[in-house]
PDB file of C-alpha atoms in Angstrom:
ATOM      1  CA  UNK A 838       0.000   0.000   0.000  1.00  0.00           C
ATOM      2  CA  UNK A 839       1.234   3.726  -0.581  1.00  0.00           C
ATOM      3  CA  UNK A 840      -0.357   6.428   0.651  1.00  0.00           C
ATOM      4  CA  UNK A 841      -0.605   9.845  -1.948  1.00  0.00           C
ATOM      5  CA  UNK A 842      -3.638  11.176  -0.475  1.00  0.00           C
ATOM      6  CA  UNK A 843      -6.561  10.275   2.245  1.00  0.00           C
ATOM      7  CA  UNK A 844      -6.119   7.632   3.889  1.00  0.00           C
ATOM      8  CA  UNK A 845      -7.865   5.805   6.332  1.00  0.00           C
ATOM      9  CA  UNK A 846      -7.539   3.077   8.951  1.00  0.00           C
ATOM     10  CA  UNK A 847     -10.011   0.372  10.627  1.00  0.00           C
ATOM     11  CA  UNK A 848      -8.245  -1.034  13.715  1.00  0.00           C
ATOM     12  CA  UNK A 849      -9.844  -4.033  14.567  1.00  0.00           C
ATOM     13  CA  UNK A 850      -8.825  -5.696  18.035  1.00  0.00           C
ATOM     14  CA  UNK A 851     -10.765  -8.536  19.399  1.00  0.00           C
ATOM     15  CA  UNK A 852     -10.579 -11.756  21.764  1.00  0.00           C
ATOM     16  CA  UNK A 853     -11.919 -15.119  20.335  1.00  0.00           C
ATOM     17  CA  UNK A 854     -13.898 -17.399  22.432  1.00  0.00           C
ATOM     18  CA  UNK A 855     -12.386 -20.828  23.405  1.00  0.00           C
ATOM     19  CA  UNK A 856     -15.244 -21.779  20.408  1.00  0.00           C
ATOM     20  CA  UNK A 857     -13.930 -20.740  17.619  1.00  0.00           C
ATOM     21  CA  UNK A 858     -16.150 -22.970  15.068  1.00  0.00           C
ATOM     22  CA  UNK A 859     -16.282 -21.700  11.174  1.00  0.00           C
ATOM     23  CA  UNK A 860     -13.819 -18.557  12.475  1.00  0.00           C
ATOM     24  CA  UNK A 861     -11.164 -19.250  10.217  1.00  0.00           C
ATOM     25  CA  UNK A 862     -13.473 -19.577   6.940  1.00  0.00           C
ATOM     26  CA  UNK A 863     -15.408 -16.510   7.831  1.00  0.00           C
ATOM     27  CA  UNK A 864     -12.133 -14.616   8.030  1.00  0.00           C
ATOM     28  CA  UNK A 865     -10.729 -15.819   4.804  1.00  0.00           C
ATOM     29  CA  UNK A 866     -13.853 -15.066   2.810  1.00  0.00           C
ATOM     30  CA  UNK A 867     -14.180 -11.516   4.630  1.00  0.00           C
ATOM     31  CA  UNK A 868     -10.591 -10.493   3.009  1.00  0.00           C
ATOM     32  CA  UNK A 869     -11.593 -12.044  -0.335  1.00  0.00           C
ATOM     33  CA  UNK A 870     -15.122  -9.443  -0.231  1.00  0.00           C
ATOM     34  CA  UNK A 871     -12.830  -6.774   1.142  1.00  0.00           C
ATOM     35  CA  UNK A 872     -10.073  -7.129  -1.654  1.00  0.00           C
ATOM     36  CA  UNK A 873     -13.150  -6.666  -4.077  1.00  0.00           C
ATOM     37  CA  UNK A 874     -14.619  -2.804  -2.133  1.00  0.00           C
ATOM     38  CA  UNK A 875     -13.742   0.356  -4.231  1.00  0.00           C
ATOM     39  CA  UNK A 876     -11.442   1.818  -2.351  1.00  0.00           C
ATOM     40  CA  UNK A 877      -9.509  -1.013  -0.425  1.00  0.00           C
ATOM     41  CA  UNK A 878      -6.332  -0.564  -0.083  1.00  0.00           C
ATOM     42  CA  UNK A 879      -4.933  -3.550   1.920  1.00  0.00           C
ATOM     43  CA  UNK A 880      -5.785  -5.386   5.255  1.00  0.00           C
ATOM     44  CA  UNK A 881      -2.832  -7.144   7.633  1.00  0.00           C
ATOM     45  CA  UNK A 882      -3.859  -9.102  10.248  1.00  0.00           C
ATOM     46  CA  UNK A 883      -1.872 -10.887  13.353  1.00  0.00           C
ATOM     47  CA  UNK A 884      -3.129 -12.919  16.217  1.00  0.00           C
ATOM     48  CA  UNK A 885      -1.668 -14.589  19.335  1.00  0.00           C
ATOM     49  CA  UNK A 886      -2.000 -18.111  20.653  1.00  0.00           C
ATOM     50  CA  UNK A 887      -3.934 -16.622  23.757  1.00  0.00           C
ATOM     51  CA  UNK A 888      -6.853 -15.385  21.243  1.00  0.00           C
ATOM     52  CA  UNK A 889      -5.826 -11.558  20.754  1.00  0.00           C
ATOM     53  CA  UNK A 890      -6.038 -10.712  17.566  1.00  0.00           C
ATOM     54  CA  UNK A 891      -5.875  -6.928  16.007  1.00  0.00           C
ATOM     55  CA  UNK A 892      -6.556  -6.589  11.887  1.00  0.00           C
ATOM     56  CA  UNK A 893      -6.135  -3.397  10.292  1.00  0.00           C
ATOM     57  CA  UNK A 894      -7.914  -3.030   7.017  1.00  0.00           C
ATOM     58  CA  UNK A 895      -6.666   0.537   4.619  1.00  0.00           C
ATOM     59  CA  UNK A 896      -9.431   2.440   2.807  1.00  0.00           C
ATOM     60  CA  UNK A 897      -9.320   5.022   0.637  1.00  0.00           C
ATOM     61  CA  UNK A 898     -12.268   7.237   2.286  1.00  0.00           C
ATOM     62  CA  UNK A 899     -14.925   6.878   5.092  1.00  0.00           C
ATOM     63  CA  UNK A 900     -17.647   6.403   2.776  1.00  0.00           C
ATOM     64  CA  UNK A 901     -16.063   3.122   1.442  1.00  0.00           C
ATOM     65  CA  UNK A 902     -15.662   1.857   5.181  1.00  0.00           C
ATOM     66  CA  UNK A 903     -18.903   2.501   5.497  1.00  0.00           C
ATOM     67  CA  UNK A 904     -19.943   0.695   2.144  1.00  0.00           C
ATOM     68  CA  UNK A 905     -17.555  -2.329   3.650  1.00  0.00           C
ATOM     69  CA  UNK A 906     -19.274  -2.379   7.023  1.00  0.00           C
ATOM     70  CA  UNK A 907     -22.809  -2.574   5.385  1.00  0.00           C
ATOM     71  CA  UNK A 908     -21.794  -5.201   2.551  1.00  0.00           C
ATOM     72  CA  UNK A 909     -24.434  -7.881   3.414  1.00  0.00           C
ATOM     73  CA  UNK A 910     -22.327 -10.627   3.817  1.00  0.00           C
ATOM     74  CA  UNK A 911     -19.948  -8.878   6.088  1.00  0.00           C
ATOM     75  CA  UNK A 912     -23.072  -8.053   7.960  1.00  0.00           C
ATOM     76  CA  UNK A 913     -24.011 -11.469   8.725  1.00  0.00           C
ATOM     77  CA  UNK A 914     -20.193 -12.048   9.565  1.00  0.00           C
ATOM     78  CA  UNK A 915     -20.400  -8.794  11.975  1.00  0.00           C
ATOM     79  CA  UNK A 916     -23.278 -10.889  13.908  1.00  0.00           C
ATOM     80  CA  UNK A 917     -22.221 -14.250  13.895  1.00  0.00           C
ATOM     81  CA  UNK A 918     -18.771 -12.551  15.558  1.00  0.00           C
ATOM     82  CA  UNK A 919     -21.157 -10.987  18.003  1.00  0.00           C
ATOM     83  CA  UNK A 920     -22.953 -14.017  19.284  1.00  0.00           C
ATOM     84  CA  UNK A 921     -20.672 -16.602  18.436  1.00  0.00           C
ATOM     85  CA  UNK A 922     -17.421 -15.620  17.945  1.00  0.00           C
ATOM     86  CA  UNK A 923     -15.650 -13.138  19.744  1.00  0.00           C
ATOM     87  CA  UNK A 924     -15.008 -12.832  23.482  1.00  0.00           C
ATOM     88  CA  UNK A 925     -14.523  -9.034  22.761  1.00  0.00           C
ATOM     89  CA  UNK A 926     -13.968  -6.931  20.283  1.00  0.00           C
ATOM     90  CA  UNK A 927     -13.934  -2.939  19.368  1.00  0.00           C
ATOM     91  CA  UNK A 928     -13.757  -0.919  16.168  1.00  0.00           C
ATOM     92  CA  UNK A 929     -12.209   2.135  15.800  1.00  0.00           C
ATOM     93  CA  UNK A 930     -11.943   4.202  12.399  1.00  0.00           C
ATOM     94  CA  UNK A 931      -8.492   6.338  12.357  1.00  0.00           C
ATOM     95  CA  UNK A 932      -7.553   8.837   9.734  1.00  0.00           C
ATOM     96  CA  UNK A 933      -3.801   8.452   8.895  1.00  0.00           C
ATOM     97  CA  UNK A 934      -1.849  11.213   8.933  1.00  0.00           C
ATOM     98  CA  UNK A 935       2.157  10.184   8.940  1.00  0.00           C
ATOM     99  CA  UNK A 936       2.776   6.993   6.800  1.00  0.00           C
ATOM    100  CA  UNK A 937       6.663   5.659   7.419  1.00  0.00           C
ATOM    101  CA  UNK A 938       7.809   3.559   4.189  1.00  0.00           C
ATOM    102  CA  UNK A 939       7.609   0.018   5.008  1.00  0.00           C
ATOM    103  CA  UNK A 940      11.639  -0.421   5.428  1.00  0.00           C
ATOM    104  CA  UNK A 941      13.101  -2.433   4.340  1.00  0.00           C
ATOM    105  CA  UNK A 942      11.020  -1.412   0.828  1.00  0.00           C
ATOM    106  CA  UNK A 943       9.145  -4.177  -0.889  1.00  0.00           C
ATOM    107  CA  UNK A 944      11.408  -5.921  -3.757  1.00  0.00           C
TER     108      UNK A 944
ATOM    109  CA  UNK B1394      -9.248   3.279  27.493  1.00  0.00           C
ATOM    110  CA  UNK B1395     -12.070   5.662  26.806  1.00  0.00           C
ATOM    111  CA  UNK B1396     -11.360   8.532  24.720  1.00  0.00           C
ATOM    112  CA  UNK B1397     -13.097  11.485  25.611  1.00  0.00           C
ATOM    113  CA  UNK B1398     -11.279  14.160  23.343  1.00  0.00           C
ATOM    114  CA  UNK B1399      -8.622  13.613  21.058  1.00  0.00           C
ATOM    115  CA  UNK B1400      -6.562  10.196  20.622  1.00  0.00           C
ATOM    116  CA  UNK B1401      -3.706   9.453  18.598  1.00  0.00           C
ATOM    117  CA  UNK B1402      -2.798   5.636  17.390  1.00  0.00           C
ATOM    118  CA  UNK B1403       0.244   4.833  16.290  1.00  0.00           C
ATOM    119  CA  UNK B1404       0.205   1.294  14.215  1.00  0.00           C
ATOM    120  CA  UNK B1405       3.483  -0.735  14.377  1.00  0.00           C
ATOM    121  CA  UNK B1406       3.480  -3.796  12.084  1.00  0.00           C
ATOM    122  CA  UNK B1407       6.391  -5.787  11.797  1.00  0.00           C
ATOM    123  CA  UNK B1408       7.895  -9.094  10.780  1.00  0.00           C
ATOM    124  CA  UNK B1409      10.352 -10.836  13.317  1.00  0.00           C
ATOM    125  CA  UNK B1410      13.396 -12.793  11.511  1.00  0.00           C
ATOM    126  CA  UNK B1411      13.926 -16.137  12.529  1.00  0.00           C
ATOM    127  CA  UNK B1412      16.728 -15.243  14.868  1.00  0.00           C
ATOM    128  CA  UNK B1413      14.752 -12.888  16.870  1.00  0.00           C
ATOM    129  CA  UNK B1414      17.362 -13.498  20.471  1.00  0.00           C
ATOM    130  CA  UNK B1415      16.401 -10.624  23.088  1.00  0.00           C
ATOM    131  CA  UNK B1416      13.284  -9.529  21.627  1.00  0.00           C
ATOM    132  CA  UNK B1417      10.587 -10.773  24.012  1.00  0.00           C
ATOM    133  CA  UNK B1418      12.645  -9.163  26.847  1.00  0.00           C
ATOM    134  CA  UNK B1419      13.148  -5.853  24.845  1.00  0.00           C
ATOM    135  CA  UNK B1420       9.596  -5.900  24.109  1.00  0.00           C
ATOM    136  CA  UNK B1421       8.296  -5.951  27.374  1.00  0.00           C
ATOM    137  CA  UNK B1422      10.410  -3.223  29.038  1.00  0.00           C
ATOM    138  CA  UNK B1423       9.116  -0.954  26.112  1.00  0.00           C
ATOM    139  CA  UNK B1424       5.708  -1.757  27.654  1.00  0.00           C
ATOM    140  CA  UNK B1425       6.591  -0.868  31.156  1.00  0.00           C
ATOM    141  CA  UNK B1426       8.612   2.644  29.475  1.00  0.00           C
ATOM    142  CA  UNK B1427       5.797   3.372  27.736  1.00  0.00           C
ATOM    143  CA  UNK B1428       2.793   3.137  30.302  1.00  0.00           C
ATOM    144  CA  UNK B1429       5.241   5.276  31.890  1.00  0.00           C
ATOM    145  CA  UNK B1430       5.177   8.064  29.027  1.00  0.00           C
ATOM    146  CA  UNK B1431       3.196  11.191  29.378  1.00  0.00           C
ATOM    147  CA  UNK B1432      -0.292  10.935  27.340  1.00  0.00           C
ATOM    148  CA  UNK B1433       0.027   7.029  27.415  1.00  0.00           C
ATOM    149  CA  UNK B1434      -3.617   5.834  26.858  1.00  0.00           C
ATOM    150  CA  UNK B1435      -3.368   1.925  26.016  1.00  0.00           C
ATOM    151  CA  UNK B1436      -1.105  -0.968  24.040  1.00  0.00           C
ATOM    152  CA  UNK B1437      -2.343  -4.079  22.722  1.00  0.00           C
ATOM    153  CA  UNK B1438      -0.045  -6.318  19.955  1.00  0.00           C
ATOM    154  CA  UNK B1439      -1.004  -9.659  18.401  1.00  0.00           C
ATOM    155  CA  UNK B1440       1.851 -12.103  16.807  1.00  0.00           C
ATOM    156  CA  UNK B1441       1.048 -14.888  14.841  1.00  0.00           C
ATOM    157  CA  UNK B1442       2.906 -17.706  14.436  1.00  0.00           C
ATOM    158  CA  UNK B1443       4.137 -16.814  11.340  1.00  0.00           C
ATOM    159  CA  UNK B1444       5.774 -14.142  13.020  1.00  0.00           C
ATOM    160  CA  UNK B1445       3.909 -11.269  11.320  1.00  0.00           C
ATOM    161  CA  UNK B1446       2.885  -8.766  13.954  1.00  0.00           C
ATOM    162  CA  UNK B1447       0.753  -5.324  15.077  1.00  0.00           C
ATOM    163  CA  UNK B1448       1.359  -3.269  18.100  1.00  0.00           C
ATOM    164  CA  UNK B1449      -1.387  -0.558  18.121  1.00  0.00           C
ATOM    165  CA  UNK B1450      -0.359   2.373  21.083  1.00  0.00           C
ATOM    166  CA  UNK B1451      -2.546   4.849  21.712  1.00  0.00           C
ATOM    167  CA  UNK B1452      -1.866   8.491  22.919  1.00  0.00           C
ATOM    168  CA  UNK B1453      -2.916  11.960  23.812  1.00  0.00           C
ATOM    169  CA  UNK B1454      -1.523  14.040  21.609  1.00  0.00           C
ATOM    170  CA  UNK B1455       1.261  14.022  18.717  1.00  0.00           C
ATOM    171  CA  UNK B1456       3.602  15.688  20.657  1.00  0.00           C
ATOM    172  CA  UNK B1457       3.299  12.481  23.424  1.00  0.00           C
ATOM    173  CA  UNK B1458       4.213  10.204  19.915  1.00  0.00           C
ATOM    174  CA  UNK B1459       7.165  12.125  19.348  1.00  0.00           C
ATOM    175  CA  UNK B1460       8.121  12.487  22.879  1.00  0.00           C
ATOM    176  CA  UNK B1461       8.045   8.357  22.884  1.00  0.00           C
ATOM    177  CA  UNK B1462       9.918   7.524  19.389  1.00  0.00           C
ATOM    178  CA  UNK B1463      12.897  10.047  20.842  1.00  0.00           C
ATOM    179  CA  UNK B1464      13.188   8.345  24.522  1.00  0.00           C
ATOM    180  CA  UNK B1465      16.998   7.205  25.272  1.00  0.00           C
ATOM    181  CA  UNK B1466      15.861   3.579  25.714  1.00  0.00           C
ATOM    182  CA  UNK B1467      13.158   3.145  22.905  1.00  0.00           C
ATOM    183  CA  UNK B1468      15.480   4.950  19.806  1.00  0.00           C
ATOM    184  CA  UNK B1469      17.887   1.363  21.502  1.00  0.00           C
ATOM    185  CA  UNK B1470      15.373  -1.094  20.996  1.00  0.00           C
ATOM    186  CA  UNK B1471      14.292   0.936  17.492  1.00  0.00           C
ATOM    187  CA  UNK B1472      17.782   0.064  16.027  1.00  0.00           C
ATOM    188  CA  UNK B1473      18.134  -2.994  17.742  1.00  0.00           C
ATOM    189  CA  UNK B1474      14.923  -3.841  15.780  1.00  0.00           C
ATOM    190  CA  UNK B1475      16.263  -2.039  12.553  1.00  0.00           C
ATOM    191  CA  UNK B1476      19.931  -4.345  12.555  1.00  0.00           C
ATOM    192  CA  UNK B1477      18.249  -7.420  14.401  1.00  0.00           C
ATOM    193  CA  UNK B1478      15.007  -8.343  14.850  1.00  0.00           C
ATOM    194  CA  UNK B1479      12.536  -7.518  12.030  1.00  0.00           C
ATOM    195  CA  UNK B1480      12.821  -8.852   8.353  1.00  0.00           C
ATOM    196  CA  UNK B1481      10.386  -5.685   7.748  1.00  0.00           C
ATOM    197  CA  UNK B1482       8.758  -3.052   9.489  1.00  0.00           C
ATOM    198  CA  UNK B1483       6.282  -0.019   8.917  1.00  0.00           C
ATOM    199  CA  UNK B1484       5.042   2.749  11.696  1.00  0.00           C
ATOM    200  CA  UNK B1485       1.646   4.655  10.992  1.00  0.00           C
ATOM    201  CA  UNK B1486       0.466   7.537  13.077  1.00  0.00           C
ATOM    202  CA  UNK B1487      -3.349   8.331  13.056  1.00  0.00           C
ATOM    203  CA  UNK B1488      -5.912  10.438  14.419  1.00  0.00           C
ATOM    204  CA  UNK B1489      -8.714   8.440  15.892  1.00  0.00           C
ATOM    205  CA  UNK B1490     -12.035   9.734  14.618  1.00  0.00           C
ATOM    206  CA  UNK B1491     -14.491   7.310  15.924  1.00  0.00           C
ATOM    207  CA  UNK B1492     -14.120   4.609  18.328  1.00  0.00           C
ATOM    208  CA  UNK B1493     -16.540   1.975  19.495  1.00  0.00           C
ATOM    209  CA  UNK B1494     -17.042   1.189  22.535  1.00  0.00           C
ATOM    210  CA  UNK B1495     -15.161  -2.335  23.903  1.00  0.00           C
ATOM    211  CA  UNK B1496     -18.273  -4.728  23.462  1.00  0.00           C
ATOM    212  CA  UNK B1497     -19.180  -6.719  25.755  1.00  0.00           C
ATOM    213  CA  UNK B1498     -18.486  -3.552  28.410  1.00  0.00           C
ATOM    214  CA  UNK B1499     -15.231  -4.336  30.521  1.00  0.00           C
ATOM    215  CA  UNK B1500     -16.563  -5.545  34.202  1.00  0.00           C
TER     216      UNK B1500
END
């Protein structure tokens, strides 16, 4: 990802419950839909052996988070997280404003 | 954390290299150092097992950012990281615009 205008960030940080059934296949088919939004720009995700996981997804403007978080698919994701899925979880929507190169650059 | 006025994240992903010797320890005091910091609000970091990671720290104000990246003991670990420990590394700094609150609510 490079950065020559607006950017934005999602910052996604959540717990999973011991219970984890149908996680992993939800999570790879939510980056596939992503990949597809106008205005993605890239998503990394890490997470721990103790359940913590953060995933930050890029986005070119708030109105195409917004488009994201209403996709219907992602919606029923959203819920099954909610009841099923996550221990915890919060959302917050960030507005980059210093991007450092990724070092060392990408070959 | 709660954020009541403004809040700054910074977003630190990295990749460890396989010989990765003194990180975990390095890693941990720059928790301690920074709940220390002035306009510390929070820390959480995920690492997979893949050793692709995100360290999300959020602060008060940019000033407390820069005050951080330029203590003694962190610009160490920062080129300890740079010569040692991470095949790759990027630092974002962002301006949180909305954040949800922690669901369920923290007891």
């Amino acid at each position: 990802m490079t950065v020559d205008s607006d950017c934005y960030a999602v910052i996604f940080t959540s717990r999973l419950n011991n219970d984890a059934q149908g996680y992993e296949a939800m999570a790879a088919r939510m980056v596939e839909l992503a990949r597809a939004m106008p205005g993605f720009l890239g998503m990394e995700s890490a997470r721990g052996a103790d359940g913590a996981g953060i995933t930050i997804s890029w986005w070119e403007s708030l109105e195409d988070i917004a488009l994201w978080k209403a996709h219907p698919e992602h919606r029923e994701a959203q819920e099954l997280g909610r009841r099923q899925w996550y221990e915890s979880y919060r959302v917050q929507i960030c507005k980059v404003l210093r991007d450092g190169p990724r070092r060392p650059p990408e070959a």
